[in-house]
PDB file of C-alpha atoms in Angstrom:
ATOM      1  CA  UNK A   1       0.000   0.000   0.000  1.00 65.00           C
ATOM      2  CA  UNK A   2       1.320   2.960  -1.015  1.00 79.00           C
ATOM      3  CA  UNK A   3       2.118   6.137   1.623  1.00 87.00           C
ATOM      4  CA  UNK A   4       0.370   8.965   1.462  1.00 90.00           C
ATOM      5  CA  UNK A   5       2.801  12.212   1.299  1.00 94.00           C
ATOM      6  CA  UNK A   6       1.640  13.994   2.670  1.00 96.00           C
ATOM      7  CA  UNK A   7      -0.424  12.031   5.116  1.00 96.00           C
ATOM      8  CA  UNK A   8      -3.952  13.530   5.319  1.00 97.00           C
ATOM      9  CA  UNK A   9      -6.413  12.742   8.096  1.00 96.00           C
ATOM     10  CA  UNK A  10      -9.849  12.032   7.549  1.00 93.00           C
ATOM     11  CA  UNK A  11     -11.957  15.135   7.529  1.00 96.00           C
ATOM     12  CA  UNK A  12     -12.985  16.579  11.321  1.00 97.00           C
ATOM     13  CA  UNK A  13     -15.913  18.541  12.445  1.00 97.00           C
ATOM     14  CA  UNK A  14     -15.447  21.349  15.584  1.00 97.00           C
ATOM     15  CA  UNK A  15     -17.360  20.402  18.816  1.00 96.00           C
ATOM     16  CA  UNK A  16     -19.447  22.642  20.360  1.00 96.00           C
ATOM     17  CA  UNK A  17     -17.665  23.112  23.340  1.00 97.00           C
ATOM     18  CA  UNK A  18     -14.643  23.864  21.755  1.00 97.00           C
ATOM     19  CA  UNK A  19     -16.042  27.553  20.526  1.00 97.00           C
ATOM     20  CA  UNK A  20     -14.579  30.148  22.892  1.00 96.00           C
ATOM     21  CA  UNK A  21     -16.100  33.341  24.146  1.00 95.00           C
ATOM     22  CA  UNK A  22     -14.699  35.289  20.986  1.00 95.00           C
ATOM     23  CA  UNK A  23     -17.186  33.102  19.163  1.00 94.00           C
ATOM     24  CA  UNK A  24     -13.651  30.984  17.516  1.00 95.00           C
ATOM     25  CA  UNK A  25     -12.184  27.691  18.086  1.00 96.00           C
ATOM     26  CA  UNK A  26     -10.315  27.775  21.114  1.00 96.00           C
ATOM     27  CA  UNK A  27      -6.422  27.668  20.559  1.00 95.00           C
ATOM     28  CA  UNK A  28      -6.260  24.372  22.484  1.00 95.00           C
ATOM     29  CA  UNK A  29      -8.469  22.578  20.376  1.00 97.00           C
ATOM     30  CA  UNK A  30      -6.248  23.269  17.314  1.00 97.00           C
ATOM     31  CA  UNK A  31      -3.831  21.246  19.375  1.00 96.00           C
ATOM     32  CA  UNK A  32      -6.490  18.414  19.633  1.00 97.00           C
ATOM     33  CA  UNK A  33      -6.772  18.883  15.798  1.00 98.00           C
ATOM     34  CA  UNK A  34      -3.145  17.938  15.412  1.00 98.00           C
ATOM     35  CA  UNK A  35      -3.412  15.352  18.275  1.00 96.00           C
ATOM     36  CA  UNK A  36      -5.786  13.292  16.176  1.00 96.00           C
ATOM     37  CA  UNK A  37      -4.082  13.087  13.133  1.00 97.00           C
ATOM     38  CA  UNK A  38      -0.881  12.683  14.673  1.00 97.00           C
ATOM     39  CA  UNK A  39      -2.577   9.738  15.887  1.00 95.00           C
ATOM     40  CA  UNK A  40      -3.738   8.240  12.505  1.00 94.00           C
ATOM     41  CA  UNK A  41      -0.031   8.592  11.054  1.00 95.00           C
ATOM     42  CA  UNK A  42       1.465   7.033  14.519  1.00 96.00           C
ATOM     43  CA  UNK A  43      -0.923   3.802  13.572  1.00 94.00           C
ATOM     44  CA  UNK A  44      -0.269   3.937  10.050  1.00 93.00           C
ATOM     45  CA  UNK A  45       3.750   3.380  11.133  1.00 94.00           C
ATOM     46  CA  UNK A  46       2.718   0.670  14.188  1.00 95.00           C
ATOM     47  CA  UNK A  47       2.265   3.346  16.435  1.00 96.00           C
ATOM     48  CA  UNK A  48      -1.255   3.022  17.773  1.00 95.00           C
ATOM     49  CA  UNK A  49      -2.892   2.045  20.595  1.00 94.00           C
ATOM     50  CA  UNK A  50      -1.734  -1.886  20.660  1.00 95.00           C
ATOM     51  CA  UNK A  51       1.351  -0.469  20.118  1.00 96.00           C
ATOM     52  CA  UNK A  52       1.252   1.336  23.769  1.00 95.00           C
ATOM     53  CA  UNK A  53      -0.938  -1.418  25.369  1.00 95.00           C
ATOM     54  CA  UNK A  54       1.422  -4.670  24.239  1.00 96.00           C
ATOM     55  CA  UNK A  55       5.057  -3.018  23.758  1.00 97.00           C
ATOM     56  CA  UNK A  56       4.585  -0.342  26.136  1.00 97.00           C
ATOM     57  CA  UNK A  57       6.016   1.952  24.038  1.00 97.00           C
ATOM     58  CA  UNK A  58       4.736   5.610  22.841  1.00 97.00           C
ATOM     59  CA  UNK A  59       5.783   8.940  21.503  1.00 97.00           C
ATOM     60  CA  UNK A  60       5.697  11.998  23.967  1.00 97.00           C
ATOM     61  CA  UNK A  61       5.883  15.915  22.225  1.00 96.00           C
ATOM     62  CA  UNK A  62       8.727  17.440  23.315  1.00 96.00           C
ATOM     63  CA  UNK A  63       8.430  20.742  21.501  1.00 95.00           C
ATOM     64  CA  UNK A  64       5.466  22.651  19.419  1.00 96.00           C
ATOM     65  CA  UNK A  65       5.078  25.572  17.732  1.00 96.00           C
ATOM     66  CA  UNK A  66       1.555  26.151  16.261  1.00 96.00           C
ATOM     67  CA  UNK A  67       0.668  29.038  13.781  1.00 96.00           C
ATOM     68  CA  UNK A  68      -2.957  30.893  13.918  1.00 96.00           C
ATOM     69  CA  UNK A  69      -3.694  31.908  10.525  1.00 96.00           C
ATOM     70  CA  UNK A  70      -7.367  32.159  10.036  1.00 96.00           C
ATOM     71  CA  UNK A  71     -10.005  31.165  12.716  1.00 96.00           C
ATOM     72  CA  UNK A  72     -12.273  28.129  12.601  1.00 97.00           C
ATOM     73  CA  UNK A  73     -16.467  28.203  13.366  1.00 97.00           C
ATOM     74  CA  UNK A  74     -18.710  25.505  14.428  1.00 96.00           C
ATOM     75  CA  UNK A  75     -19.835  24.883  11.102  1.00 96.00           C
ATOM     76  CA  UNK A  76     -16.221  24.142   9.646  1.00 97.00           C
ATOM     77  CA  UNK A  77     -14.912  21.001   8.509  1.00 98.00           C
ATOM     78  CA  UNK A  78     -11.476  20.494   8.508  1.00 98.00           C
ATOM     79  CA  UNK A  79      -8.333  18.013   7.594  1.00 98.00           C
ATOM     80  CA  UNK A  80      -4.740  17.654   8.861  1.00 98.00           C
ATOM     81  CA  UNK A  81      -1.918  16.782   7.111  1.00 98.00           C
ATOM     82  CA  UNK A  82       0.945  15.636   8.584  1.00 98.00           C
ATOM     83  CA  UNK A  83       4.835  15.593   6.611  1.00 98.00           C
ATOM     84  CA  UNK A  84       7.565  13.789   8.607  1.00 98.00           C
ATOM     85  CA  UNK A  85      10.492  16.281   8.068  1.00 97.00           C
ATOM     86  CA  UNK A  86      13.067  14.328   9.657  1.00 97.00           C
ATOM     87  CA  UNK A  87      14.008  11.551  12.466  1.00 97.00           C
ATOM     88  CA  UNK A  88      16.820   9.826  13.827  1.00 97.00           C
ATOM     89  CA  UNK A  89      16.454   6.435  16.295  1.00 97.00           C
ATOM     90  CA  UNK A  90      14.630   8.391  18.657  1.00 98.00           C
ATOM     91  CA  UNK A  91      13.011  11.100  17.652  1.00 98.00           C
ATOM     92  CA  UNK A  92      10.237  12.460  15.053  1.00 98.00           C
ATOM     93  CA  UNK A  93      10.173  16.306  13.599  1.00 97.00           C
ATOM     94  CA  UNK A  94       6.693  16.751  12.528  1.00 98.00           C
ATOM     95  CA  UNK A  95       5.200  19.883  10.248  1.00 98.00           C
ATOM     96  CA  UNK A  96       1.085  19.593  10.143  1.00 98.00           C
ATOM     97  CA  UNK A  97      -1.345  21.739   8.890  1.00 98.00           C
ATOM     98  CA  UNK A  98      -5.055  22.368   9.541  1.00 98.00           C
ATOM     99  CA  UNK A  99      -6.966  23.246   6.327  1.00 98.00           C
ATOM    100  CA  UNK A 100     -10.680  23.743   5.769  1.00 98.00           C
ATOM    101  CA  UNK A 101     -12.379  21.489   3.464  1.00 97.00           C
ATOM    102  CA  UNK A 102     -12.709  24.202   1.073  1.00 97.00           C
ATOM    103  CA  UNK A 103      -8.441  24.423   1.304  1.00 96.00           C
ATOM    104  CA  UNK A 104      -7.686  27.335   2.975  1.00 98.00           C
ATOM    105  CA  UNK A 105      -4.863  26.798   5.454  1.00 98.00           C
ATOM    106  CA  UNK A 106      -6.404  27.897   9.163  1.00 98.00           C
ATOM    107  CA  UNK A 107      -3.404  26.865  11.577  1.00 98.00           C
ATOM    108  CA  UNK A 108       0.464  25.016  11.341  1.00 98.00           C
ATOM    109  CA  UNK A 109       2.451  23.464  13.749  1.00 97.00           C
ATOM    110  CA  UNK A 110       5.880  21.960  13.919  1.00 97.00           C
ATOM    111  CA  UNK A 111       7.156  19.113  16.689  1.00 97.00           C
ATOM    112  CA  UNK A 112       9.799  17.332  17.924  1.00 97.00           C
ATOM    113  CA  UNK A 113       8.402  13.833  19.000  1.00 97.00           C
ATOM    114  CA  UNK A 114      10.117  11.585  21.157  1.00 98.00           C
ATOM    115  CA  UNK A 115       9.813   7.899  21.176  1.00 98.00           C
ATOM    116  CA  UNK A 116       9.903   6.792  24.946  1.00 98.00           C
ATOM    117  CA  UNK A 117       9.636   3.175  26.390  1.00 98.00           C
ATOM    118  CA  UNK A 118       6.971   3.770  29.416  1.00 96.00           C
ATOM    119  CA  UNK A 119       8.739   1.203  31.821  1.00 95.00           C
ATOM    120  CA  UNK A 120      10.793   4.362  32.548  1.00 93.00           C
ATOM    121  CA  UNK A 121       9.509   6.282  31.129  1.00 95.00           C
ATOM    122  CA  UNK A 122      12.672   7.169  29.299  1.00 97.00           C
ATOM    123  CA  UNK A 123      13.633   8.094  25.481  1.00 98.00           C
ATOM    124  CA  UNK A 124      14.734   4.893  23.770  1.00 98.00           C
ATOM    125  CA  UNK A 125      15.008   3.812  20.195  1.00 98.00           C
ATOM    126  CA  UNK A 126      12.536   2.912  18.109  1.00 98.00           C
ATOM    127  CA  UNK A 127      12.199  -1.190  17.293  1.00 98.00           C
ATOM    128  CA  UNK A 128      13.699  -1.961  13.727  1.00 97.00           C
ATOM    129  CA  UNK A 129      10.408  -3.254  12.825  1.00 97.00           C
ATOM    130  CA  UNK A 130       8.955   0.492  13.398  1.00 97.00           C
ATOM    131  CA  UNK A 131      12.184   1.796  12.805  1.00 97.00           C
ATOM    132  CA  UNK A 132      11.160   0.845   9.287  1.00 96.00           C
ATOM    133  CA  UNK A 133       8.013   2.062   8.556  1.00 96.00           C
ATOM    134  CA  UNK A 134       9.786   5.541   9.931  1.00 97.00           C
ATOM    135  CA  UNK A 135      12.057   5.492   7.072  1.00 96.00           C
ATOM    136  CA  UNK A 136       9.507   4.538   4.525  1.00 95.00           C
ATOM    137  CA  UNK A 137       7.357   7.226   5.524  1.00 96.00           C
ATOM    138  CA  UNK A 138      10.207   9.889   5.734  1.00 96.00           C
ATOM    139  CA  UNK A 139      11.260   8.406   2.126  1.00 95.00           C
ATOM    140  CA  UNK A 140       8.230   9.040   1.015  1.00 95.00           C
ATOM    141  CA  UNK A 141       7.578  12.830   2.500  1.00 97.00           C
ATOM    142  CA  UNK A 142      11.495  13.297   1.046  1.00 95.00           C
ATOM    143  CA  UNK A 143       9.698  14.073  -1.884  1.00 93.00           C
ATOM    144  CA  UNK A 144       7.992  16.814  -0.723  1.00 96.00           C
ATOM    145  CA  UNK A 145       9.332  20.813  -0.472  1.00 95.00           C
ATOM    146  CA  UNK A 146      10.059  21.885   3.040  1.00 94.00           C
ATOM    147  CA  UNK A 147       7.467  23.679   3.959  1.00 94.00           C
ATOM    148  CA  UNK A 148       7.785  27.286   3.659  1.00 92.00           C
ATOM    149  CA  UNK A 149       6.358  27.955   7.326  1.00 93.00           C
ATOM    150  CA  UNK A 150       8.830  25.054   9.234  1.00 94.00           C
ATOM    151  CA  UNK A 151      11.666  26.193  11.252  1.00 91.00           C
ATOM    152  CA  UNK A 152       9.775  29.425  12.142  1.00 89.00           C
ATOM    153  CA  UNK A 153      10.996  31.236  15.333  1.00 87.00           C
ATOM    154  CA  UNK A 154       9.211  33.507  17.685  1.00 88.00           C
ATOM    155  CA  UNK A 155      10.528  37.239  17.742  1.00 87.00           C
ATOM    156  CA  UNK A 156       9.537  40.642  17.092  1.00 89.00           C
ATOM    157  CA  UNK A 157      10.522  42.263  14.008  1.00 85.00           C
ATOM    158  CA  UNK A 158      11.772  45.880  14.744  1.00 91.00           C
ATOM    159  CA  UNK A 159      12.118  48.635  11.837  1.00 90.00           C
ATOM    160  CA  UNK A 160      16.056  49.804  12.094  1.00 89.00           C
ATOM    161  CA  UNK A 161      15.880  52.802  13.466  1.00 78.00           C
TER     162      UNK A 161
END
């Protein structure tokens, strides 16, 4: 079967309760947005749920950096897409972005995963069997551009004076 690149999440609805006072998605829940299709490429590489019940093994964030770019509403329907940048035997770098069904981009986000072995919990490397599926993923994303919004960093921008 081939991988998608980049991976795309089925298409998501916003909960009620998610809408904030402003009448907007809450900036949390655009974490949740990630969250879940983070969670459909993690099983698509052996990552799921069995994967933390029988090996007792997971992936933890260690870093994030999400971009607002154009609010969500109750009525929106959204996907995620998910391109694995890079990795090593530990760790996962991770660009996603949240896009309205009719395309527009609403929100991005960049992490560092880390694969950790629960017993510890500690960072350890992943099992050559997932180690695998890693690499053919990444092999496949290779293909991609680097997105033009990864490696951002936060500042202000000051006119020279």
């Amino acid at each position: 079967m081939p991988i998608p690149a980049p991976f795309v999440s089925l298409p998501m609805g916003i909960e009620k309760d998610w809408i904030d006072y402003n009448g907007h998605l809450n900036m949390a829940y655009y974490n949740v947005l990630f969250d879940r299709c983070s969670d459909e490429a993690f099983a698509a590489m052996g990552m799921g749920l069995d994967y933390v019940e029988q090996r007792r093994l997971t992936i933890y964030t260690a870093e994030i950096h999400v971009c607002y770019v154009q609010e969500l509403h109750l009525d929106h329907k959204v996907t995620v897409s998910l391109q694995l940048i890079d990795h090593d035997e530990k760790r996962l770098r991770l660009y996603q972005e949240i896009r309205h069904v009719d395309g527009w981009l609403a929100a991005t986000s960049e992490q560092l995963a880390l694969h950790v072995d629960m017993s510890g919990p500690k960072v350890a490397p992943f099992p050559a069997d997932i180690l695998a599926k890693v690499e053919a993923m990444r092999a496949a994303h290779a293909a991609l551009p680097m997105p033009e919004r990864a490696g951002r960093s936060i500042g202000i921008r000051r006119k020279p004076a």
